[in-house]
XYZ file of C-alpha atoms in Angstrom:
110
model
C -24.376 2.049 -0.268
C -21.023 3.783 -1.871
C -19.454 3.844 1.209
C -20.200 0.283 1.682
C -18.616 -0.796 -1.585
C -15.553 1.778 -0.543
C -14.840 -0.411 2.239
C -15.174 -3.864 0.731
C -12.685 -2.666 -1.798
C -10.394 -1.295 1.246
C -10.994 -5.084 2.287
C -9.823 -6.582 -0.434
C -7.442 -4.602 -1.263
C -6.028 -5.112 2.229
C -6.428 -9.268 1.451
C -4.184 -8.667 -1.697
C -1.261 -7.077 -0.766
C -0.988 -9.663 2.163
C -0.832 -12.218 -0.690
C 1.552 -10.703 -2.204
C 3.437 -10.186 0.693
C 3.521 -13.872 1.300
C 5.109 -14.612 -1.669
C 7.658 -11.616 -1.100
C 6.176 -9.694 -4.388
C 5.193 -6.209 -5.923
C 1.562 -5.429 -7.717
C 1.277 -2.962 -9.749
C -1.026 0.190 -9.676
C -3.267 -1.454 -13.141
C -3.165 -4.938 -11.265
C -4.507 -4.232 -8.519
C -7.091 -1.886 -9.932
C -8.460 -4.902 -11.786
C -8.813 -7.131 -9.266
C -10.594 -4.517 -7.484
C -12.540 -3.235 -10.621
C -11.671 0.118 -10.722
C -9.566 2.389 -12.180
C -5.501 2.771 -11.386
C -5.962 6.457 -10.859
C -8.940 5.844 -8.759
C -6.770 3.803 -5.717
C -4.974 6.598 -3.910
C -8.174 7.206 -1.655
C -8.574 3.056 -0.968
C -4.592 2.406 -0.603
C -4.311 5.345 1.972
C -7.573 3.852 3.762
C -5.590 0.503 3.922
C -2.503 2.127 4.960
C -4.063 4.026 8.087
C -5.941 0.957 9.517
C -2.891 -1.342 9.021
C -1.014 1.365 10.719
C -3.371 1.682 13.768
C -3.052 -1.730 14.209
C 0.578 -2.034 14.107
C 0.748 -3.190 10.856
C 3.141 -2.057 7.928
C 2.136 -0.087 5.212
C 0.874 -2.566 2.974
C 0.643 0.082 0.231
C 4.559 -0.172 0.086
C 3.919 -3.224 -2.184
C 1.911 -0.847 -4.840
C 4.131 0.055 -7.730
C 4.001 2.040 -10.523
C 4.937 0.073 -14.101
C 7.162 3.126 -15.502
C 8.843 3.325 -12.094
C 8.715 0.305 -10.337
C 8.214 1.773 -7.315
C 5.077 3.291 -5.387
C 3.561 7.014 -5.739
C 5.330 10.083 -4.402
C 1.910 9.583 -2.123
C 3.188 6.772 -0.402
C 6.328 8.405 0.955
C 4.918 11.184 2.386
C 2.209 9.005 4.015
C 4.818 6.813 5.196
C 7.284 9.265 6.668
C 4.042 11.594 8.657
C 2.977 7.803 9.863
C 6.918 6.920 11.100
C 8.829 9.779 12.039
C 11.966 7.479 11.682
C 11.511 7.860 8.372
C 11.873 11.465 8.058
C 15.745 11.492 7.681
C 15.747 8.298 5.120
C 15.788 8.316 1.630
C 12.455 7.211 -0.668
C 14.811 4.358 -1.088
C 15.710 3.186 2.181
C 12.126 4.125 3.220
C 10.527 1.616 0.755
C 12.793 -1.057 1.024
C 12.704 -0.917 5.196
C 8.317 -0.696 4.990
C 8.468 -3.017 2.012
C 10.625 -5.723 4.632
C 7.774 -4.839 7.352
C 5.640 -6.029 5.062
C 7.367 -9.376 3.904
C 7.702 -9.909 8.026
C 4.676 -9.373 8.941
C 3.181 -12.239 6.315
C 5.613 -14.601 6.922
């Protein structure tokens, strides 16, 4: 049963950050946690999980839309996720990274 509710919350999670794509937006980390009721600390397993299928089916990264409140911007796990999942990345900035996944993103919803 566990891993059943581990993918329903990949699921949703998924469903979210398309809506928030839609309207062009960020959510943050404690957001996004309680919409999915759990814990922000607990959604680095789920968010990679969404990443990885979105990838594999030539979606963006929707976990570029994840941000941190005391950064505004997503974890230090993101990047690294990103730039093994698009070797163009490898040579870009975190910067220039997010903002071209974050644009994949708003493209892909419109």
């Amino acid at each position: 049963m566990p891993e059943t509710f581990e993918v329903d919350r990949v699921d949703r999670i998924a469903d979210i950050l398309f809506g928030v794509a839609t309207a062009k937006g960020l959510i943050g980390y404690g957001p996004l946690a309680k919409r999915v009721d759990t814990r922000p600390d607990f959604l680095s397993q789920p968010l990679d999980k969404v990443s990885r299928r979105a990838f594999d089916k030539g979606e963006p990264l929707w976990s570029a839309l994840v941000v941190s409140r005391a950064t505004h911007r997503p974890s230090s796990g993101f990047y690294g996720l990103a730039r093994k999942m698009r070797p163009e990345y490898a040579s870009l900035s975190d910067e220039e990274l997010w903002g071209q996944e974050r644009e994949r993103c708003y493209g892909a919803a419109s």
